[in-house]
Structures are given as structure tokens and as C-alpha cells.
Amino acid sequence: MNRTVTVYDIAKEAGVSVATVSRVINSTAPVKATTRDKVAALIEKYHFQPNGLARSLLSKQSKMLGIIMPNIKNPFFPDVFRGAEIRAAKEGYALFLCNTLGNEETESAYLSILRDKQVDGILFLGGRVNRVRCPKDRVQEVAALNQRIPVVLVNGQLVGSGCCRVYTDEEQGMRMLVEHLLQAGHRRIGFLGGMIDDSTTKQKLKAFTDTLQAAGVEVREEWVLHGDYSMTSGMNVMNRLLELAERPTAVCCVNDFAAIGAIKALVGRGLRVPDDMAVAGFDDTPLASWYTPELTTVSQNSELLGETAIEVLLALIRKQSARKSTVLAPELVVRQSTGR
Amino acid sequence: MNRTVTVYDIAKEAGVSVATVSRVINSTAPVKATTRDKVAALIEKYHFQPNGLARSLLSKQSKMLGIIMPNIKNPFFPDVFRGAEIRAAKEGYALFLCNTLGNEETESAYLSILRDKQVDGILFLGGRVNRVRCPKDRVQEVAALNQRIPVVLVNGQLVGSGCCRVYTDEEQGMRMLVEHLLQAGHRRIGFLGGMIDDSTTKQKLKAFTDTLQAAGVEVREEWVLHGDYSMTSGMNVMNRLLELAERPTAVCCVNDFAAIGAIKALVGRGLRVPDDMAVAGFDDTPLASWYTPELTTVSQNSELLGETAIEVLLALIRKQSARKSTVLAPELVVRQSTGR
DNA sequence: ACTAGTTATGAAACCCGTTTCATTACTGGA
DNA sequence: TCCAGTAATGAAACGGGTTTCATAACTAGT
């Protein structure tokens, strides 16, 4: 096996020093035309490409970023990823994608790997680490990491970590959604959440409760149920709800997946959406507009979210000032699943 | 800003040489217990973690892989990614995710970036590069790359590149699907493909044609239409189909996305699936079983595909023998969208 | 007590680039 | 023609680890 070509090989064959080769590669200082051409020809001949690791070692920036998320299979995350990727690519950064499935060990393991790989920054999307309540040592783990490598929390919160945050105002989104349901005449509204300690669930539930109370509508404890964020869980939770003696006429779901699962459960019992029960999702994933019935949901503008998060991260990397919190406005998207 | 702690710092403070520190870190040679403890304590104290880049530079393996795909938003790809990730993580590899959107420049740019980052191997999922017909220079670009870095093509073919392939037998999948439709009594069957030069479309179309002809059923040119792989395209293409004077009673779609788009178009015109037209997808993405109607489709076992591809890639990286082609069997999944 | 045989440790080279600093090769002006 | 000043180039250090090879410090055997 032929060893990889290095600047030294090029230099030797061109009869110049490695410094000159480097100068030709990076146009960092003038080189005599004939020399330049000779070196350039050799680079072309061997398809030489400098070793990025060696360069990174010296420059102390790897041009690599890590993005950690619970589950790439939930279409919300690919959307965010795309936004992040587009923005990152523009600045020459490549992205490690790390799925944790909400598993804490996996999360820690990835954190360690990313540090090992010397990523310049990390994007954290709503995972375990983004919980409202979180063991002190996890907070400290992230806080310590954040001292070395900039970490941006996306749609999440980790009090005491000192990380910058970029998030959609999910509370406002839920408020708009509930108000839409109230306006449509619903007075019996349920809530299908995710894990109760995740900030995304917590915020939505808070807005749900507040908005109903402000309107003088009762919040029925038995109609507030929790699952995870999968379709299966949405279906199961809805089935539990349907076993109650009294049912709501509408439910808000923590995300589109849960909504679809819920609808499946309803349809499975011969109930119709929205006639028998209105169902609303959250995130406005592509699914939402293609599902039958089309889903009423709250758009997060997920790509923009990813893009913005990267922008904040880049600012931190460049030691420019970045605001601690960047909030994006959600948008209510009314479709068939709650419609008249 | 305090400089990152290095082995030298640890060595100095412990009063030993860097060699000893390295030995403690890697347990690569016996170290006197007292020395070991002293060094270990310092590592703990500073939360020292060796610089992976420096190590990679020497070991000539970065423990990083690249995975290139057209579009992470198509749920088939996250599935494959997960399979790949799980297997890769088990061996300590981290994955760069690169979306090309079928754009050739993006693809080339990513190829170059991955080389720069010194990835140990690359997984190529059905992108531009996986076309049946492909300009010579693209083939050569990949062939040349494959000389330096192992490349595995997933669900694709690039004749002359010399790359190993891992793929689902999509032809067989399509054959099973068409036979299922024939058995259900359909004699007027259409095909909604993707880009005609992509091997995935080509193979499916071939199997479609062959199976119909073998059964003595006419293949109607005007019922074979092409789009891309998106839901929007599926809808548009179906709308074109519906404008014809004569319509098929069933259509095979290149993937689940296209099928969903097609169904949307049908429903939009007040037609019912499967009664007015049977629609089949491909890939068995999670959507398929949750959509209404549930989609008849061909399961690729996408996670296994990713996992297997990584296995082949790892074998190549370790210079173990790997079979040139690994074929996975697809599985027909019959659900409502073609059902009685 | 002395030697042979381990065990523990350190100095230095290496990986592959970039960059500083010094030196050499030019150029133009007097 | 000679000198100052600029352009082009090279030697060597650096980044942060790992590894080889030699040496130093023990241990055990006689």
C-alpha cells in the first residue's frame, strides 16, 4: 500500500521546502510563478490534499461541530438538522450527528466522543440534558463542557449550565392553539404530553393550563396524560383517554407524532376527526400537511431554528457576543384535524 | 483564557515524563502503582482528555466515518442512519452526516471535506453518484477516492468505481409487489418513479415491466411517470395521471413519500384508496403503518441495511476481505392501500 | 555481595501540516 | 558598480499525543 502523499513528498519532488508548498496551498505569501506552477502541478498529479487533522492540531479549530438529538426518526429533528447543516456548511463546518434516544449513558458517551474529536461547538436538541429538573452532576457535566466547548441548547433549558439557548416560544404556540380551540367552541380539552420533566412538555402544559384558566375553563386532571413522543405512545395514551367515562371534545398533543398516534386510536374505534374529537399536533412536520386529515399544528420553523442555533454557536466560537436567549415565534397552522 | 491541559502539563505536575502519562492513559505498559495513582489523580483533577486529533494523526485512523445521502427528510434515510450509527458507535466511530439534495457540487464538496477530515470510510446512500449512467469523471472521482478511503455504496451502483455495495434487492421487492397486485385482480397498473437514471428507479421499473410482461399484461407507457422522491412530486405526478382518458386501477410508487403524495391527489379529487385506485409505496417507513389508509409497501429493513453497510465498511477499513455485493431480501407488507 | 533478569521510566523521534524568523536572491536608484 | 530595500525561500519550532529504544531502578538467584 502506497503511503499517503504529504507536503514533504511534494516538497522533495519539487526541490523546494515544505514551507513553500504550504504557501502555494494557502496563498499565504507570494511565491515565484515558476515555483508555484511546479508545486501546483505535483499537487494535481498526486491529487494531494492536506491532512485536515494536522492543520486542526495547529490552528486549534477542527471545523467540526456536534449535534446531539434524541431521535432522528422524529421528522422535526431532520428539519432542524437541515437548517443547521446548511448554515454550517456555508462556513465550512461539518456536522457529527449523535442520537441519544433519551438515554443518559449514550448522551454522556457522545459528549465525551465529541470532546475527543475536538469539535468546535455542540448543538443540543431537546434531550435528557434539556430537562427542567436535572441531577446536579448532569448540569455540572454540561457546565464544565461549556467552559471548554461552546454549547447551545435548542428548545431546551438547563438551569445553571450557563449555555446559550435558542428556542421557539412553545408556550406562546400552545397558547395560540388553545385559544383557537376555545374560539371554535371547545370547552372540554385534553392534553397528551411527553415526559413530564422535559422542558418542552413542561412549557406546553403550563401554557395549556394558564390559557384555559384565563378563559375560565376547567382543567381536568384526568385529561392530562403523558407518554413519550412516539406515534405508538400517542395511540396508547389516547386509548387510555377513551376509556374514561367522560371525554374531551379536543386534545392538544405534544408533537405531530403523538397526534397521529392519537388519531389512529380514534379511527381504530370508529371515531372521526375532527367531528368526534379535534386533535392538534405540534411542530408542523412535513407529515402534518400530508396526513389525512391534515393536522392543525404549531409551526416551529424548524429549519430556521437550526440555522439560528448554528449562528449563535458560531458567534460563541468566534468569541463574539451572543445573546443568552434567542426566541423564535411560533405560528399557528389551522388545518382539518380541528376544523369545521 | 486558560490553555487546554495537555499530557505535558500533567507530566510536569506529576514529575514524570509524557511517556509515562501516555502509558497511564492507555494502560499500554505497566506503571508503578504510586506513579499511576499520582497521574490518574491529576487527570481527574483537570478533567483531562487527550486530544483525539493528535492521536489520529499518529495512528492514522480518525475513528470518524462519513455518510452521504440525498435527503435526511425522507424518513427512509434516518432509518438507515440509525442502523449505521448503532453499529458504528459500538466500534467507537462517530458519523458525519452529509445531505446533498442530489446536488452534484454539494456532493463533490462533501467528498472533499470528508477527505480533509480524514474519515476512515464513507457510506454512500443512493445519491447522484449512485446513478446507473454517470459521467466518466464522476465515476473516476469516486474510484480515485475509493483507492484512498473505503467507500460503500448503499442501494446504488456505480459501475467501474470498484466500490463495495450493500443493497436491498429492490427488483425482487417490486416483483413481489406487482405479483400481489396481479393476484388481487389488477390488470391496469401504473408506475410512479423517481429520476429515471437513479438505479433505485431503474431497478424498480425493470422489475415492474418484467413481471407484468411475464404475466402477459400490457405495460402502458403513458402510465409510467417520473418525478422526484417527494410527496409533492407524488401528488403532481398522480394528478398528471388522472388527467388521462384511461386510468390504471393500481399504481406502484417509487417510495412511501410518493405514494402519500399520490393518495393526496386522489383524495383531493374525491377518489378513494384502494377502492378507486390501489396505491403501493416502497421502503415501509414508519409513516406507512400510521398513514390512513395504511400503506401497502415493501420493507427494506432499513436499519439492517445501515448496519450491514457499516459492517462491510469496517471490514474494508480493517483490510479484511469483504464481499463485493451484499444483498438484503425485501419483504412485502400488505396493508389497506391495496387491500380489499 | 554480585550478576542476571525484570520492571519502570525518560529522551527523542514521529505524525503532517503552519508559521516565524533568518537568509538568500533579486530589484531599482545613486 | 554598489547599496538599500523588497521578494522569495528555507530551517526549525510548534501542536499534542504515541512509541521505540536506551537507561535506570529494582528483584531474585547463587
XYZ file of C-alpha atoms (C1' of nucleotides) in Angstrom:
740
model
C 0.000 0.000 0.000
C 1.407 3.361 -1.022
C 1.727 5.821 1.807
C -0.343 8.939 1.604
C 1.357 11.838 -0.099
C 2.401 14.627 2.253
C 3.739 18.108 1.870
C 7.179 16.620 2.364
C 6.819 14.389 -0.661
C 5.649 17.286 -2.735
C 8.450 19.477 -1.429
C 11.125 16.911 -2.128
C 9.967 16.196 -5.653
C 9.631 19.885 -6.408
C 13.007 20.603 -4.892
C 11.634 23.176 -2.517
C 10.920 23.342 1.191
C 7.665 22.377 2.831
C 7.149 25.995 3.769
C 6.934 26.892 0.130
C 4.496 24.099 -0.545
C 2.347 25.342 2.276
C 2.477 28.812 0.840
C 1.328 27.572 -2.515
C -1.540 25.659 -0.944
C -2.787 28.518 1.154
C -1.697 31.509 -0.919
C -0.404 32.855 2.323
C 2.690 34.519 0.883
C 3.933 35.310 -2.628
C 5.752 32.512 -4.430
C 7.635 32.848 -7.676
C 5.408 31.884 -10.575
C 7.628 29.087 -11.844
C 7.916 27.569 -8.379
C 4.238 27.862 -7.811
C 3.408 26.132 -11.055
C 5.844 23.323 -10.389
C 4.327 22.675 -6.963
C 0.783 23.073 -8.209
C 1.450 20.542 -10.922
C 2.633 17.989 -8.383
C -0.366 18.632 -6.154
C -2.550 17.990 -9.148
C -0.554 14.947 -10.182
C -0.942 13.215 -6.842
C -4.393 14.635 -6.057
C -2.727 15.837 -2.933
C -4.988 17.184 -0.240
C -3.521 18.372 3.032
C -4.351 16.489 6.180
C -7.039 18.423 7.984
C -6.196 16.856 11.312
C -2.658 18.119 11.225
C -3.886 21.541 10.340
C -6.500 21.464 13.065
C -3.938 20.416 15.582
C -2.036 23.580 14.924
C -4.850 26.000 14.269
C -6.787 24.742 17.256
C -10.004 24.646 15.367
C -11.319 21.487 13.874
C -14.111 22.935 11.773
C -16.305 20.191 13.102
C -19.471 20.577 15.129
C -21.553 18.070 17.035
C -25.306 17.972 17.067
C -26.991 15.866 19.677
C -30.648 14.952 19.498
C -32.935 12.351 20.976
C -34.162 10.746 17.793
C -33.508 11.472 14.164
C -36.559 9.445 13.264
C -38.871 12.130 14.533
C -39.116 14.356 11.448
C -38.841 17.509 13.491
C -35.168 16.792 14.037
C -34.141 16.233 10.438
C -35.723 19.590 9.722
C -33.659 21.300 12.372
C -30.621 19.404 11.215
C -31.033 20.611 7.658
C -31.200 24.192 8.781
C -28.125 23.733 10.888
C -26.264 21.889 8.175
C -26.915 24.491 5.513
C -25.670 27.271 7.740
C -22.708 25.272 8.993
C -21.649 24.157 5.541
C -21.610 27.764 4.437
C -18.871 28.373 6.997
C -17.005 25.213 6.177
C -18.104 23.177 9.160
C -19.019 19.508 9.053
C -21.524 18.032 11.480
C -21.434 14.949 13.634
C -24.934 13.672 14.202
C -25.490 11.941 17.521
C -28.704 10.233 18.531
C -29.191 9.535 22.192
C -32.710 8.087 22.258
C -33.014 9.918 25.525
C -30.513 7.546 27.026
C -28.272 9.218 29.546
C -25.257 6.994 29.099
C -25.399 7.423 25.360
C -25.568 11.126 25.886
C -22.535 11.176 28.144
C -20.668 8.870 25.823
C -21.299 11.154 22.888
C -20.307 14.184 24.887
C -17.005 12.533 25.569
C -16.524 11.468 21.977
C -17.215 14.940 20.715
C -14.670 16.351 23.105
C -12.182 13.764 21.972
C -12.768 14.716 18.354
C -12.182 18.340 19.308
C -15.391 19.690 17.845
C -15.518 23.458 17.903
C -19.032 23.532 19.264
C -22.071 21.491 20.178
C -25.766 21.852 19.485
C -28.024 20.171 21.976
C -31.548 19.449 20.862
C -34.177 18.729 23.434
C -32.746 15.655 25.045
C -32.400 14.347 28.532
C -29.965 17.078 29.227
C -32.581 19.638 28.436
C -34.790 18.665 31.289
C -36.074 21.229 33.660
C -35.247 19.137 36.652
C -31.908 17.521 36.200
C -29.469 15.959 38.628
C -26.816 18.432 39.737
C -23.997 16.367 38.336
C -25.506 16.377 34.849
C -25.815 20.110 34.979
C -22.230 20.288 36.074
C -21.125 17.927 33.338
C -22.607 20.221 30.732
C -21.499 23.371 32.513
C -17.936 22.068 32.604
C -18.089 21.111 28.969
C -19.438 24.515 28.102
C -16.342 26.047 29.674
C -14.216 24.300 27.081
C -16.515 23.982 24.109
C -19.420 26.314 23.354
C -22.729 24.521 23.801
C -26.041 25.856 22.542
C -29.267 24.406 23.846
C -32.022 24.198 21.274
C -35.582 24.154 22.542
C -34.441 23.293 25.971
C -33.246 24.626 29.229
C -30.621 23.519 31.668
C -30.648 25.907 34.561
C -27.185 26.649 35.851
C -25.303 25.317 32.865
C -24.605 28.782 31.550
C -25.308 27.650 27.999
C -26.846 29.907 25.405
C -30.307 28.949 24.306
C -32.193 29.156 21.057
C -35.780 28.124 21.179
C -39.234 28.504 19.853
C -41.636 30.148 22.222
C -43.537 26.938 22.709
C -45.659 28.498 25.406
C -46.932 31.090 23.028
C -47.528 28.421 20.422
C -49.613 26.387 22.804
C -51.482 29.469 23.906
C -52.443 30.263 20.335
C -53.511 26.707 19.790
C -55.679 26.542 22.883
C -57.234 29.870 22.057
C -58.047 28.564 18.626
C -59.815 25.603 20.180
C -61.675 27.793 22.629
C -62.777 30.055 19.840
C -64.049 27.045 17.965
C -66.306 26.426 20.907
C -64.439 23.652 22.696
C -64.714 23.668 26.459
C -63.594 20.132 27.177
C -59.947 19.968 26.146
C -57.324 17.365 26.942
C -53.554 17.338 26.780
C -51.336 14.491 25.590
C -47.810 15.261 26.727
C -44.401 13.722 26.629
C -42.094 13.113 29.543
C -43.213 15.422 32.313
C -39.735 16.670 33.160
C -38.745 17.640 29.642
C -38.876 21.352 29.275
C -40.773 21.059 26.020
C -43.600 19.186 27.717
C -43.486 21.353 30.789
C -43.802 24.592 28.892
C -46.611 23.384 26.731
C -48.531 22.109 29.711
C -48.049 25.366 31.532
C -49.380 27.406 28.625
C -52.219 24.938 28.216
C -53.248 25.273 31.839
C -52.793 29.033 32.007
C -54.765 29.696 28.881
C -57.672 27.530 29.919
C -57.777 29.044 33.377
C -57.588 32.552 31.999
C -60.653 31.707 29.944
C -62.390 30.324 32.984
C -62.370 26.806 31.605
C -61.691 23.908 33.910
C -58.520 21.872 33.500
C -59.472 18.262 34.083
C -56.597 16.346 35.619
C -57.742 13.067 34.138
C -57.487 14.546 30.657
C -53.844 15.437 31.084
C -51.872 12.366 30.131
C -48.224 11.666 29.476
C -46.323 9.388 27.142
C -43.162 9.752 25.165
C -43.069 11.442 21.787
C -43.732 8.497 19.529
C -46.780 7.607 17.482
C -47.199 4.403 19.413
C -47.285 6.295 22.641
C -49.772 8.759 21.187
C -52.022 5.882 20.318
C -51.716 4.254 23.711
C -52.333 7.434 25.603
C -55.380 8.236 23.511
C -56.716 4.766 24.146
C -56.390 5.380 27.842
C -58.235 8.639 27.463
C -61.016 6.947 25.532
C -61.646 4.560 28.339
C -62.745 7.329 30.639
C -66.422 7.826 31.237
C -66.240 11.422 30.139
C -64.202 12.504 27.168
C -62.899 15.816 25.965
C -64.008 17.165 22.604
C -60.496 18.206 21.678
C -56.906 17.329 22.586
C -53.608 19.100 22.228
C -50.678 16.788 21.583
C -47.076 17.435 22.432
C -45.990 16.850 18.834
C -47.252 15.702 15.447
C -46.215 12.117 16.067
C -48.329 11.860 19.168
C -51.228 13.482 17.309
C -51.022 10.947 14.532
C -50.941 8.120 17.023
C -53.925 9.624 18.779
C -55.852 9.915 15.544
C -55.030 6.305 14.785
C -56.549 5.294 18.093
C -59.667 7.322 17.394
C -60.092 5.982 13.898
C -59.489 2.495 15.235
C -62.577 2.876 17.392
C -64.628 4.216 14.561
C -64.473 7.779 15.811
C -63.975 10.621 13.402
C -61.547 13.518 13.496
C -62.399 16.318 13.978
C -66.131 15.587 14.290
C -65.927 13.329 17.308
C -62.733 14.767 18.637
C -60.492 17.538 17.415
C -56.781 16.716 17.542
C -53.919 19.147 17.270
C -50.238 18.426 16.846
C -47.119 20.484 17.309
C -44.059 21.192 15.131
C -45.697 21.240 11.708
C -43.515 18.473 10.409
C -43.994 17.680 6.713
C -46.332 14.907 7.768
C -48.806 17.372 9.167
C -49.894 18.753 5.831
C -49.875 15.371 4.130
C -51.688 13.349 6.689
C -55.370 12.633 6.369
C -56.927 14.542 7.986
C -54.424 17.349 7.626
C -53.148 18.300 11.022
C -53.740 21.526 12.826
C -50.421 22.212 14.451
C -47.958 24.851 15.551
C -45.114 25.552 13.184
C -41.737 25.942 14.754
C -39.987 26.893 11.569
C -37.597 24.127 12.415
C -35.041 24.874 9.741
C -34.728 28.435 10.896
C -34.340 27.134 14.409
C -31.360 25.032 13.356
C -29.914 27.848 11.334
C -30.217 30.323 14.162
C -28.745 27.917 16.649
C -25.707 27.493 14.430
C -25.391 31.230 14.111
C -25.293 31.643 17.861
C -22.846 28.784 18.126
C -20.570 30.323 15.519
C -20.652 33.639 17.343
C -19.589 31.889 20.529
C -16.839 30.034 18.733
C -15.537 33.303 17.370
C -15.814 34.773 20.825
C -18.194 37.357 19.552
C -21.001 38.382 21.800
C -24.119 36.284 21.606
C -27.350 36.855 23.390
C -28.068 34.345 26.117
C -31.526 33.594 24.781
C -32.846 33.768 21.268
C -36.547 33.213 20.900
C -38.309 32.369 17.691
C -42.006 32.990 17.259
C -44.174 30.002 16.509
C -47.044 30.092 14.090
C -50.460 28.535 14.370
C -51.366 26.434 11.363
C -55.034 25.556 11.256
C -55.966 22.569 9.146
C -58.605 19.873 9.042
C -57.955 17.974 12.239
C -59.547 20.689 14.358
C -61.517 22.347 11.619
C -65.103 22.830 10.859
C -8.450 32.087 28.716
C -6.692 29.096 30.243
C -4.977 26.881 27.714
C -6.171 23.341 27.390
C -4.410 20.881 29.610
C -2.066 18.554 27.756
C -0.071 15.489 28.624
C 2.889 17.781 29.123
C 1.108 19.705 31.841
C 0.119 16.515 33.554
C 3.629 15.125 33.192
C 5.255 18.225 34.612
C 2.972 18.467 37.602
C 3.338 14.772 38.316
C 7.093 14.973 37.904
C 7.159 12.250 35.276
C 7.647 12.111 31.545
C 4.878 12.321 28.978
C 5.575 8.735 28.036
C 4.505 7.642 31.465
C 1.374 9.726 31.307
C 0.522 8.152 27.999
C 1.061 4.728 29.499
C -1.288 5.508 32.329
C -3.944 6.749 29.941
C -3.783 3.775 27.647
C -2.666 1.036 30.027
C -0.175 0.191 27.368
C 2.666 -0.743 29.701
C 2.963 -1.380 33.430
C 3.435 1.672 35.602
C 4.308 1.667 39.272
C 1.161 1.916 41.344
C 2.144 5.107 43.151
C 3.076 6.827 39.900
C -0.100 5.658 38.249
C -2.232 6.990 41.051
C -0.485 10.329 41.053
C -1.027 10.752 37.342
C -4.585 9.448 37.471
C -5.384 11.940 40.199
C -4.157 14.811 38.052
C -6.117 13.587 35.053
C -9.181 13.544 37.236
C -8.391 16.921 38.725
C -8.163 18.672 35.384
C -10.763 16.510 33.658
C -8.014 15.885 31.186
C -8.971 14.154 27.985
C -6.347 13.518 25.341
C -6.654 15.298 22.039
C -8.127 12.834 19.578
C -6.767 14.707 16.595
C -3.204 14.360 17.784
C -3.737 10.695 18.362
C -5.365 10.234 14.984
C -2.519 11.990 13.306
C -0.180 9.361 14.557
C -2.362 6.287 14.476
C -3.594 7.162 11.015
C -7.135 6.370 11.889
C -9.565 9.046 12.803
C -12.412 6.881 14.032
C -14.712 9.049 12.009
C -16.948 7.980 9.156
C -18.921 9.959 6.641
C -22.395 9.132 5.491
C -23.697 10.857 2.413
C -27.347 10.835 1.484
C -29.672 12.840 -0.701
C -32.145 13.981 1.889
C -32.422 13.303 5.584
C -36.011 14.487 5.472
C -37.105 11.349 3.686
C -37.687 9.016 6.650
C -36.055 6.116 4.902
C -32.689 7.721 5.424
C -32.942 8.394 9.148
C -33.785 4.720 9.491
C -30.671 3.670 7.638
C -28.680 6.222 9.561
C -29.807 4.804 12.879
C -28.745 1.336 11.901
C -25.391 2.626 10.781
C -24.945 4.768 13.843
C -25.683 1.992 16.292
C -23.189 -0.317 14.647
C -20.583 2.395 14.244
C -20.891 3.610 17.814
C -20.296 0.082 19.013
C -16.865 0.261 17.393
C -16.163 3.754 18.607
C -16.802 5.566 15.354
C -18.589 8.887 15.042
C -20.543 9.803 11.929
C -20.578 12.887 9.785
C -23.955 13.278 8.163
C -23.913 14.941 4.768
C -27.011 15.846 2.792
C -26.562 16.533 -0.881
C -30.136 17.057 -2.030
C -28.992 15.340 -5.171
C -26.811 18.314 -5.963
C -23.581 17.331 -7.633
C -21.486 20.198 -6.404
C -22.614 19.631 -2.864
C -21.714 16.006 -3.253
C -18.239 16.776 -4.530
C -17.754 19.399 -1.865
C -18.649 16.919 0.853
C -16.390 14.307 -0.648
C -13.547 16.742 -0.392
C -14.423 17.777 3.143
C -14.585 14.184 4.277
C -11.183 13.530 2.811
C -9.852 16.613 4.516
C -11.230 15.418 7.831
C -9.515 12.096 7.258
C -12.581 9.948 7.733
C -11.761 6.271 7.796
C -14.576 5.374 5.450
C -17.617 6.632 3.606
C -21.152 5.351 3.199
C -22.915 6.497 0.096
C -26.678 6.316 0.082
C -28.493 6.471 -3.212
C -27.443 9.851 -4.416
C -26.413 11.310 -7.693
C -23.286 9.286 -7.530
C -25.353 6.149 -7.447
C -26.756 6.646 -10.872
C -26.630 3.946 -13.435
C -25.490 6.290 -16.107
C -22.943 8.652 -14.749
C -20.332 10.840 -16.386
C -16.951 9.149 -16.556
C -15.278 11.793 -14.471
C -17.688 11.269 -11.602
C -17.032 7.583 -11.667
C -13.359 8.346 -11.627
C -13.734 10.800 -8.805
C -15.312 8.125 -6.667
C -12.980 5.408 -7.902
C -9.994 7.544 -7.001
C -11.438 8.300 -3.611
C -12.104 4.628 -3.060
C -8.413 3.970 -3.582
C -7.635 6.068 -0.537
C -10.720 5.723 1.614
C -13.058 2.737 1.540
C -16.417 3.675 0.079
C -19.518 1.515 0.347
C -22.467 2.187 -1.904
C -25.820 1.600 -0.270
C -28.740 0.809 -2.533
C -26.878 2.037 -5.510
C -24.474 1.166 -8.219
C -21.617 2.989 -9.804
C -20.193 0.774 -12.487
C -16.444 0.953 -12.659
C -15.915 2.606 -9.313
C -14.794 -0.625 -7.710
C -16.768 0.165 -4.571
C -18.404 -2.498 -2.480
C -22.170 -2.466 -2.476
C -24.815 -3.243 0.072
C -28.347 -3.129 -1.144
C -31.842 -4.390 -0.871
C -32.956 -6.470 -3.778
C -35.364 -3.831 -4.926
C -36.142 -5.755 -8.076
C -37.384 -8.672 -6.074
C -39.349 -6.328 -3.870
C -41.071 -4.771 -6.830
C -41.712 -8.180 -8.326
C -43.470 -9.323 -5.167
C -45.483 -6.159 -5.100
C -46.616 -6.402 -8.703
C -47.475 -10.047 -8.244
C -49.564 -9.118 -5.262
C -51.463 -6.602 -7.364
C -51.928 -9.086 -10.172
C -53.212 -11.644 -7.765
C -55.673 -9.110 -6.437
C -57.034 -8.929 -9.939
C -55.455 -5.730 -11.209
C -54.606 -5.669 -14.887
C -54.216 -1.950 -15.352
C -51.212 -0.943 -13.308
C -49.188 2.244 -13.381
C -45.759 3.201 -12.106
C -44.767 6.445 -10.420
C -40.981 6.591 -10.431
C -38.243 8.919 -9.384
C -35.408 10.192 -11.515
C -35.072 7.809 -14.409
C -31.295 7.463 -14.148
C -31.179 6.613 -10.469
C -30.516 2.980 -10.021
C -33.270 2.661 -7.477
C -35.854 3.845 -10.001
C -34.308 1.915 -12.835
C -34.365 -1.374 -10.991
C -37.896 -0.976 -9.810
C -39.096 -0.084 -13.255
C -37.304 -3.064 -14.734
C -38.890 -5.467 -12.277
C -42.236 -3.792 -12.819
C -42.030 -4.222 -16.567
C -40.628 -7.743 -16.454
C -43.238 -9.003 -14.038
C -46.132 -7.576 -15.967
C -44.826 -8.908 -19.238
C -44.211 -12.328 -17.742
C -47.845 -12.333 -16.718
C -48.910 -11.293 -20.185
C -50.137 -7.932 -19.000
C -49.553 -4.887 -21.110
C -47.219 -2.149 -19.840
C -48.811 1.136 -20.812
C -46.177 3.765 -21.494
C -48.477 6.609 -20.522
C -48.911 5.093 -17.078
C -45.221 5.128 -16.372
C -44.435 8.566 -14.993
C -41.440 10.088 -13.309
C -40.913 12.682 -10.609
C -38.500 13.013 -7.776
C -38.993 11.276 -4.450
C -41.007 13.873 -2.609
C -44.642 13.899 -1.590
C -45.225 16.985 -3.666
C -43.891 15.244 -6.706
C -46.015 12.187 -5.961
C -49.055 14.397 -5.905
C -48.163 16.190 -9.103
C -47.400 13.044 -10.975
C -50.643 11.441 -9.864
C -52.528 14.499 -10.983
C -50.973 14.130 -14.406
C -52.006 10.517 -14.447
C -55.545 11.390 -13.505
C -55.884 13.666 -16.463
C -55.533 10.806 -18.874
C -58.651 9.447 -20.535
C -57.894 5.969 -19.288
C -56.633 5.299 -15.804
C -54.987 2.362 -14.155
C -56.688 0.652 -11.226
C -53.453 0.458 -9.261
C -50.099 2.217 -9.102
C -46.708 1.282 -7.707
C -44.776 4.220 -6.314
C -41.040 4.533 -6.034
C -41.258 5.195 -2.301
C -43.698 5.857 0.509
C -43.419 9.609 0.100
C -44.530 9.457 -3.496
C -47.349 7.112 -2.529
C -48.609 9.510 0.101
C -48.470 12.368 -2.358
C -50.354 10.241 -4.861
C -53.026 9.374 -2.340
C -53.375 13.030 -1.506
C -54.046 13.778 -5.147
C -56.628 11.017 -5.331
C -58.374 12.080 -2.171
C -58.273 15.654 -3.390
C -60.393 14.623 -6.362
C -62.810 12.732 -4.228
C -61.424 9.345 -5.217
C -60.970 6.621 -2.668
C -57.993 4.406 -1.925
C -57.965 1.497 -2.536
C -61.469 1.323 -3.980
C -60.961 3.675 -6.882
C -57.271 3.112 -7.144
C -54.870 0.932 -5.218
C -51.621 2.640 -4.278
C -48.454 0.960 -3.082
C -45.370 2.543 -1.613
C -41.846 1.340 -1.058
C -39.491 1.339 1.963
C -42.003 0.741 4.735
C -41.054 3.918 6.524
C -42.798 4.418 9.877
C -45.331 6.562 8.087
C -46.592 3.629 6.107
C -48.229 1.897 9.015
C -49.559 5.080 10.533
C -50.977 6.700 7.469
C -54.636 6.490 6.642
C -55.121 4.325 4.731
C -52.243 2.204 5.916
C -49.807 1.738 3.094
C -49.037 -1.484 1.301
C -45.324 -1.263 0.756
C -42.069 -3.164 0.532
C -39.982 -3.243 3.652
C -36.296 -2.717 3.170
C -35.382 -3.319 6.751
C -33.606 -0.033 6.542
C -31.842 -0.229 9.878
C -30.335 -3.558 8.995
C -29.255 -2.055 5.716
C -27.334 0.659 7.510
C -25.910 -1.781 9.970
C -24.750 -4.156 7.281
C -23.241 -1.374 5.256
C -21.196 -0.287 8.239
C -20.087 -3.831 8.790
C -18.786 -4.075 5.260
C -17.146 -0.695 5.614
C -15.441 -1.723 8.836
C -14.158 -4.875 7.198
C -12.669 -2.815 4.402
C -11.122 -0.400 6.855
C -9.514 -3.291 8.661
C -8.364 -4.656 5.349
C -10.306 -7.787 5.949
C -11.974 -9.372 2.998
C -15.443 -8.138 2.203
C -17.769 -9.422 -0.437
C -18.232 -7.051 -3.344
C -22.002 -7.240 -3.108
C -24.227 -7.864 -0.140
C -27.883 -8.245 -0.894
C -30.677 -7.992 1.602
C -34.058 -9.522 0.954
C -37.022 -7.187 0.928
C -40.361 -8.081 2.386
C -43.819 -7.389 1.062
C -46.061 -5.703 3.579
C -49.689 -5.738 2.561
C -51.917 -3.173 4.186
C -55.036 -1.214 3.411
C -53.957 0.920 0.493
C -54.164 -2.017 -1.913
C -56.416 -4.174 0.153
C -59.884 -5.439 -0.228
C 27.671 -9.207 47.618
C 27.311 -9.585 42.810
C 25.178 -10.650 38.489
C 21.372 -11.751 35.553
C 16.828 -10.602 34.541
C 12.855 -7.790 35.128
C 10.262 -3.702 35.662
C 9.748 1.280 35.427
C 10.909 5.354 33.305
C 12.655 9.055 30.193
C 14.640 11.201 25.803
C 13.709 11.723 21.408
C 11.599 10.680 17.060
C 7.408 10.700 14.649
C 2.713 12.030 12.580
C 1.730 16.313 8.950
C 0.909 20.398 8.463
C 1.669 26.027 9.521
C 4.316 29.885 10.885
C 8.110 32.632 12.459
C 12.480 34.269 11.662
C 16.583 34.435 9.220
C 18.782 34.237 4.919
C 19.412 34.496 0.140
C 18.221 36.347 -4.425
C 16.706 39.796 -6.620
C 15.268 44.834 -7.993
C 15.950 49.717 -8.686
C 18.323 54.062 -7.533
C 22.548 56.813 -6.969
C 29.073 49.325 -9.619
C 27.406 49.279 -5.072
C 23.862 49.571 -1.531
C 19.342 49.700 0.223
C 15.088 47.574 0.047
C 11.943 44.105 -1.270
C 10.681 39.462 -2.867
C 11.355 34.521 -2.402
C 12.741 30.792 0.150
C 14.321 27.527 3.829
C 15.374 25.798 8.688
C 13.344 24.902 12.630
C 9.830 25.129 16.117
C 5.253 24.015 17.160
C 0.745 21.481 18.106
C -0.439 17.121 21.364
C -0.173 12.957 21.532
C 2.244 7.653 20.933
C 6.050 4.636 20.548
C 10.696 2.946 20.266
C 14.889 2.362 22.332
C 18.028 3.011 25.891
C 18.804 3.541 30.624
C 17.915 3.355 35.463
C 15.998 1.009 39.359
C 14.742 -2.970 41.315
C 14.212 -8.132 42.227
C 15.759 -12.678 42.645
C 19.241 -16.308 42.460
C 23.716 -18.048 43.930
